[in-house]
Short mmCIF file of C-alpha atoms and ligand atoms in Angstrom, two decimals:
data_model
loop_
_atom_site.label_atom_id
_atom_site.label_comp_id
_atom_site.label_asym_id
_atom_site.label_seq_id
_atom_site.Cartn_x
_atom_site.Cartn_y
_atom_site.Cartn_z
CA MET A 628 7.25 112.81 3.74
CA LEU A 629 6.55 112.53 0.07
CA PHE A 630 8.02 109.74 -2.08
CA LEU A 631 8.08 110.84 -5.70
CA CYS A 632 8.49 108.69 -8.69
CA SER A 633 11.99 109.04 -10.23
CA CYS A 634 10.84 106.69 -12.90
CA SER A 635 10.42 108.16 -16.53
CA ALA A 636 6.92 109.39 -17.82
CA ALA A 637 5.95 106.18 -19.26
CA ALA A 638 6.76 103.97 -16.20
CA SER A 639 3.75 103.59 -13.63
CA THR A 640 5.25 102.48 -10.56
CA GLN A 641 5.27 105.04 -7.57
CA LYS A 642 6.98 104.52 -4.27
CA ILE A 643 4.36 105.44 -1.68
CA GLY A 644 6.22 104.51 1.47
CA PRO A 645 9.20 102.53 2.62
CA ASP A 646 9.18 99.19 0.64
CA LEU A 647 5.71 99.99 -0.65
CA TYR A 648 4.82 100.73 -4.30
CA ALA A 649 1.68 101.49 -6.25
CA TYR A 650 1.55 100.17 -9.86
CA ILE A 651 -0.85 102.19 -11.83
CA SER A 652 -2.23 100.44 -14.87
CA GLU A 653 -1.85 102.49 -18.19
CA ASN A 654 -4.79 100.07 -19.23
CA ASP A 655 -7.99 101.26 -17.69
CA ALA A 656 -9.48 97.72 -18.29
CA SER A 657 -6.75 96.17 -16.12
CA ALA A 658 -6.51 96.91 -12.35
CA ASN A 659 -3.77 98.66 -10.31
CA SER A 660 -1.52 96.67 -8.08
CA THR A 661 0.13 97.32 -4.81
CA PHE A 662 3.29 95.72 -3.78
CA LEU A 663 5.30 95.44 -0.50
CA VAL A 664 8.92 94.27 -0.73
CA SER A 665 11.16 92.55 1.71
CA ASP A 666 14.33 90.55 1.44
CA ARG A 667 12.49 87.20 2.05
CA GLY A 668 9.45 87.79 -0.18
CA ILE A 669 7.05 90.18 -1.64
CA LEU A 670 3.23 90.67 -1.24
CA VAL A 671 1.31 91.75 -4.07
CA VAL A 672 -2.39 93.18 -4.04
CA ASP A 673 -4.08 92.28 -7.36
CA THR A 674 -2.11 91.07 -10.45
CA GLY A 675 -3.90 92.52 -13.71
CA LEU A 676 -6.36 91.51 -16.23
CA ASN A 677 -4.24 88.71 -17.87
CA VAL A 678 -0.92 86.97 -18.57
CA GLN A 679 0.26 90.20 -20.55
CA GLU A 680 -0.62 92.48 -17.81
CA GLY A 681 0.71 90.23 -15.21
CA ARG A 682 4.22 90.27 -16.96
CA ARG A 683 4.13 93.99 -17.17
CA LEU A 684 3.61 94.11 -13.55
CA LEU A 685 6.10 91.53 -12.94
CA GLU A 686 8.78 93.44 -14.83
CA GLU A 687 8.07 96.54 -12.61
CA ILE A 688 8.40 94.47 -9.49
CA ARG A 689 11.72 92.96 -10.55
CA LYS A 690 13.10 96.56 -10.99
CA VAL A 691 12.81 96.81 -7.31
CA SER A 692 13.51 93.42 -5.94
CA GLN A 693 14.51 89.80 -6.92
CA ALA A 694 12.79 88.29 -3.73
CA PRO A 695 9.99 85.64 -4.58
CA VAL A 696 6.47 86.92 -4.64
CA ARG A 697 5.12 84.89 -1.79
CA TRP A 698 1.70 86.27 -1.10
CA ILE A 699 -0.86 87.49 -3.48
CA VAL A 700 -4.16 89.12 -2.36
CA ASN A 701 -7.08 89.52 -4.73
CA THR A 702 -9.58 91.99 -3.56
CA HIS A 703 -12.29 90.57 -5.44
CA TYR A 704 -13.10 87.87 -8.21
CA HIS A 705 -13.19 90.33 -11.29
CA PRO A 706 -10.71 89.01 -13.71
CA ASP A 707 -8.97 92.23 -14.17
CA HIS A 708 -7.85 91.92 -10.63
CA ARG A 709 -6.52 88.32 -10.60
CA GLY A 710 -5.81 87.41 -14.29
CA GLY A 711 -1.96 87.90 -13.76
CA ASN A 712 -1.91 85.50 -10.55
CA ASN A 713 -0.13 82.64 -12.38
CA VAL A 714 2.46 84.89 -13.78
CA VAL A 715 3.19 87.06 -11.03
CA GLY A 716 3.50 84.50 -8.37
CA PRO A 717 2.79 80.97 -9.53
CA ASP A 718 3.90 79.64 -6.06
CA ALA A 719 2.42 82.36 -3.72
CA VAL A 720 -0.33 81.84 -1.31
CA VAL A 721 -3.58 83.47 -2.73
CA ILE A 722 -5.44 85.31 -0.10
CA SER A 723 -8.96 86.36 -0.65
CA THR A 724 -12.50 86.24 0.81
CA ALA A 725 -14.13 82.71 0.64
CA PHE A 726 -16.70 84.33 -2.02
CA THR A 727 -13.82 85.32 -4.34
CA ARG A 728 -12.55 81.78 -4.03
CA THR A 729 -15.72 80.07 -4.92
CA LYS A 730 -16.34 82.50 -7.80
CA GLN A 731 -13.28 81.36 -9.60
CA GLU A 732 -14.55 79.69 -12.76
CA SER A 733 -12.73 76.07 -12.23
CA LYS A 734 -10.70 74.41 -9.73
CA GLU A 735 -7.81 74.31 -12.31
CA THR A 736 -7.50 78.29 -12.23
CA GLN A 737 -7.35 78.17 -8.40
CA SER A 738 -4.19 78.40 -6.69
CA ALA A 739 -3.13 75.42 -4.81
CA LEU A 740 -2.43 77.45 -1.85
CA ASN A 741 -5.02 79.48 -0.66
CA GLU A 742 -5.81 81.45 2.45
CA THR A 743 -9.36 82.72 3.01
CA LEU A 744 -10.33 85.72 5.23
CA GLY A 745 -12.33 84.96 8.47
CA ALA A 746 -14.42 87.67 9.97
CA LYS A 747 -11.63 88.99 11.80
CA GLY A 748 -9.42 89.31 8.84
CA LEU A 749 -5.83 88.59 8.68
CA THR A 750 -2.65 90.43 9.85
CA LEU A 751 0.84 89.49 8.13
CA TYR A 752 4.26 90.82 8.73
CA VAL A 753 6.27 91.49 5.68
CA GLY A 754 9.69 92.29 6.68
CA SER A 755 9.20 95.15 9.42
CA HIS A 756 5.74 96.16 7.89
CA GLU A 757 2.25 95.10 9.17
CA VAL A 758 -0.35 94.25 6.59
CA ARG A 759 -3.89 93.95 7.52
CA ILE A 760 -6.21 92.42 5.16
CA TYR A 761 -10.26 92.52 5.94
CA HIS A 762 -13.51 92.07 4.51
CA PRO A 763 -15.67 95.06 5.13
CA GLY A 764 -18.98 93.11 4.15
CA PRO A 765 -20.77 93.21 0.69
CA ALA A 766 -19.85 96.43 -1.38
CA HIS A 767 -18.54 96.57 -4.91
CA THR A 768 -19.15 92.69 -4.81
CA ARG A 769 -20.36 90.24 -2.15
CA GLY A 770 -16.72 89.37 -1.30
CA ASP A 771 -14.47 92.33 -1.47
CA ALA A 772 -11.04 92.48 0.73
CA VAL A 773 -9.43 95.75 1.52
CA VAL A 774 -5.64 95.98 2.38
CA TYR A 775 -4.31 98.47 5.05
CA PHE A 776 -0.52 99.18 5.67
CA PRO A 777 -0.76 101.08 9.00
CA ASP A 778 2.73 101.92 9.54
CA GLN A 779 2.93 103.19 5.82
CA ARG A 780 -0.47 105.00 6.30
CA ALA A 781 -1.66 103.48 3.17
CA LEU A 782 -4.69 101.44 1.61
CA ALA A 783 -5.20 99.35 -1.34
CA THR A 784 -8.88 99.53 -1.84
CA GLY A 785 -9.66 97.30 -4.79
CA ASP A 786 -12.87 98.77 -6.73
CA LEU A 787 -14.35 100.04 -3.47
CA PHE A 788 -12.83 103.16 -4.54
CA LEU A 789 -11.89 104.59 -7.97
CA THR A 790 -10.14 107.83 -8.23
CA ASN A 791 -12.16 110.63 -9.87
CA SER A 792 -14.57 108.10 -11.36
CA CYS A 793 -17.97 106.69 -10.79
CA PRO A 794 -17.89 102.89 -10.02
CA ALA A 795 -18.87 99.82 -11.76
CA MET A 796 -21.53 97.76 -9.50
CA ASP A 797 -21.77 94.29 -9.26
CA ASP A 798 -24.39 92.33 -7.03
CA GLY A 799 -23.14 94.20 -3.96
CA ASP A 800 -24.66 96.44 -1.30
CA MET A 801 -24.53 100.32 -1.73
CA GLU A 802 -25.39 101.04 1.87
CA ASN A 803 -22.80 98.83 3.27
CA TRP A 804 -20.25 100.04 0.77
CA ILE A 805 -20.76 103.73 1.93
CA ALA A 806 -20.15 102.57 5.59
CA ALA A 807 -17.04 100.75 4.26
CA LEU A 808 -15.69 103.93 2.83
CA GLU A 809 -16.37 105.68 6.13
CA GLN A 810 -14.51 103.06 7.99
CA MET A 811 -11.79 103.76 5.59
CA LEU A 812 -11.78 107.46 5.92
CA ALA A 813 -11.50 106.93 9.72
CA LEU A 814 -8.14 105.22 9.39
CA PRO A 815 -5.03 107.71 9.49
CA VAL A 816 -4.44 106.96 5.78
CA GLU A 817 -2.53 109.40 3.23
CA HIS A 818 -1.78 107.24 0.27
CA ILE A 819 -4.65 105.40 -1.35
CA VAL A 820 -4.27 102.99 -4.04
CA PRO A 821 -7.60 102.94 -6.10
CA GLY A 822 -8.57 99.62 -8.17
CA HIS A 823 -8.26 101.78 -11.20
CA PHE A 824 -6.63 105.26 -12.18
CA GLU A 825 -4.33 107.41 -10.23
CA VAL A 826 -2.93 107.17 -6.64
CA ALA A 827 -5.17 109.24 -4.52
CA THR A 828 -5.32 111.37 -1.10
CA ARG A 829 -8.23 111.41 1.36
CA THR A 830 -9.75 114.11 -0.54
CA GLU A 831 -10.56 111.93 -3.47
CA LEU A 832 -11.75 109.23 -1.29
CA GLN A 833 -13.86 111.65 0.63
CA ARG A 834 -15.29 113.11 -2.55
CA PHE A 835 -16.10 109.52 -3.92
CA HIS A 836 -17.94 108.61 -0.61
CA ASP A 837 -19.88 111.91 -0.97
CA TYR A 838 -21.02 110.93 -4.44
CA LEU A 839 -22.14 107.63 -3.36
CA ALA A 840 -23.97 109.03 -0.32
CA SER A 841 -25.73 111.43 -2.46
CA LEU A 842 -26.78 109.06 -4.78
CA ARG A 843 -28.05 106.67 -2.08
CA ASP A 844 -29.96 109.68 -0.53
CA GLN A 845 -31.56 110.88 -3.78
CA VAL A 846 -32.50 107.44 -4.97
CA ALA A 847 -33.70 106.30 -1.70
CA ARG A 848 -36.05 109.40 -1.26
CA MET A 849 -37.41 108.92 -4.75
CA TYR A 850 -37.88 105.32 -4.52
CA GLY A 851 -39.94 105.76 -1.23
CA LYS A 852 -42.11 108.21 -3.23
CA GLY A 853 -42.85 105.18 -5.42
CA MET A 854 -41.14 106.58 -8.64
CA THR A 855 -40.06 104.20 -11.30
CA LEU A 856 -36.41 103.59 -12.20
CA GLN A 857 -36.80 105.86 -15.30
CA GLN A 858 -38.22 108.72 -13.42
CA VAL A 859 -35.39 108.48 -10.74
CA GLN A 860 -32.88 108.65 -13.36
CA SER A 861 -34.27 111.44 -14.90
CA LYS A 862 -34.65 113.40 -11.78
CA LEU A 863 -31.08 112.44 -10.41
CA ASP A 864 -29.01 115.59 -9.85
CA MET A 865 -25.26 114.80 -9.77
CA ASN A 866 -24.28 118.18 -11.13
CA ALA A 867 -21.78 118.44 -8.14
CA TYR A 868 -20.09 115.40 -9.39
CA LYS A 869 -20.07 115.64 -13.28
CA THR A 870 -16.07 115.74 -13.40
CA LEU A 871 -16.18 112.14 -12.35
CA ARG A 872 -15.38 109.72 -15.08
CA GLN A 873 -18.49 107.84 -16.62
CA PHE A 874 -18.90 105.65 -19.66
CA PRO A 875 -16.97 105.70 -22.07
CA GLN A 876 -14.29 106.75 -19.85
CA TYR A 877 -15.17 103.90 -17.63
CA GLU A 878 -17.61 101.05 -17.54
CA ALA A 879 -20.72 102.79 -15.92
CA THR A 880 -22.81 105.94 -15.69
CA PHE A 881 -24.54 107.76 -12.65
CA LYS A 882 -27.64 106.38 -14.15
CA ASP A 883 -26.43 102.78 -14.01
CA ASN A 884 -25.27 103.21 -10.41
CA ALA A 885 -28.86 104.60 -9.73
CA ALA A 886 -30.22 101.54 -11.33
CA ALA A 887 -28.03 99.14 -9.37
CA TYR A 888 -29.15 100.79 -5.97
CA TYR A 889 -32.82 101.07 -6.97
CA GLN A 890 -32.62 97.23 -7.78
CA GLN A 891 -31.08 96.73 -4.28
CA LEU A 892 -33.90 98.64 -2.66
CA ASP A 893 -36.33 96.54 -4.61
CA LYS A 894 -34.97 93.35 -3.66
CA LYS A 895 -34.84 94.38 0.06
CA GLN A 896 -38.56 95.60 -0.33
CA ARG A 897 -39.77 92.35 -1.92
CA GLY A 898 -37.72 90.14 0.80
CA LYS A 899 -39.90 92.03 3.54
ZN1 ZN B 723 -14.26 94.90 -9.97
#
């Protein structure tokens, strides 16, 4: 079944399943959000860059429901995913990995109510809907969380996936990131809310995976031959993926991604 947005062109909220909405930020520097509504409470995944973006999101939520925001999931610690927490859900329980919690600048900006994800993750029930929140291991950062809505066949990925764009990379783990994407692709999902840009299907998720896998294979092969980072960057062939956004459309370039993985390989090599 298709749920099409009945809102005006300027609005950026799309219904992607029963009671489930994707909020696609018009500001590429501010993350997307996903919200699931029930009569008794709302769950929100990521809250935008700052107070202003949080207010915009809350306005969209209020067009759908007046119920209290009871849970906020922060997919990772980057400010564009949690800057709106205090506006969107001042009394909400904030759910994140322990890593994300410790990366918040000060105790003052931490929520009083915080639930951290264990190895097995967390399953919540919001109204009649199941929500599974899990940590796939280090990927975009060292403490990402992914939110799976099984009965909605939907996934909120945080920055583990960006639609038609190469990603920004923090101190994560490229090889495990690709494994995490494979794990996502094994789920029966149809609607995928990325960290940034438009709602996607499996096709875009697969292509993003293939881009990272190709980058991994090429960089690892050249690193193995003893090539310098500059040599690797100049030999990299990403022609098949040239329509993906790079700086200045988004934060990073293919060369930046190659550098991030090259450094991870170097670190592992030196750690031996
Ligand atoms: Zn991020």
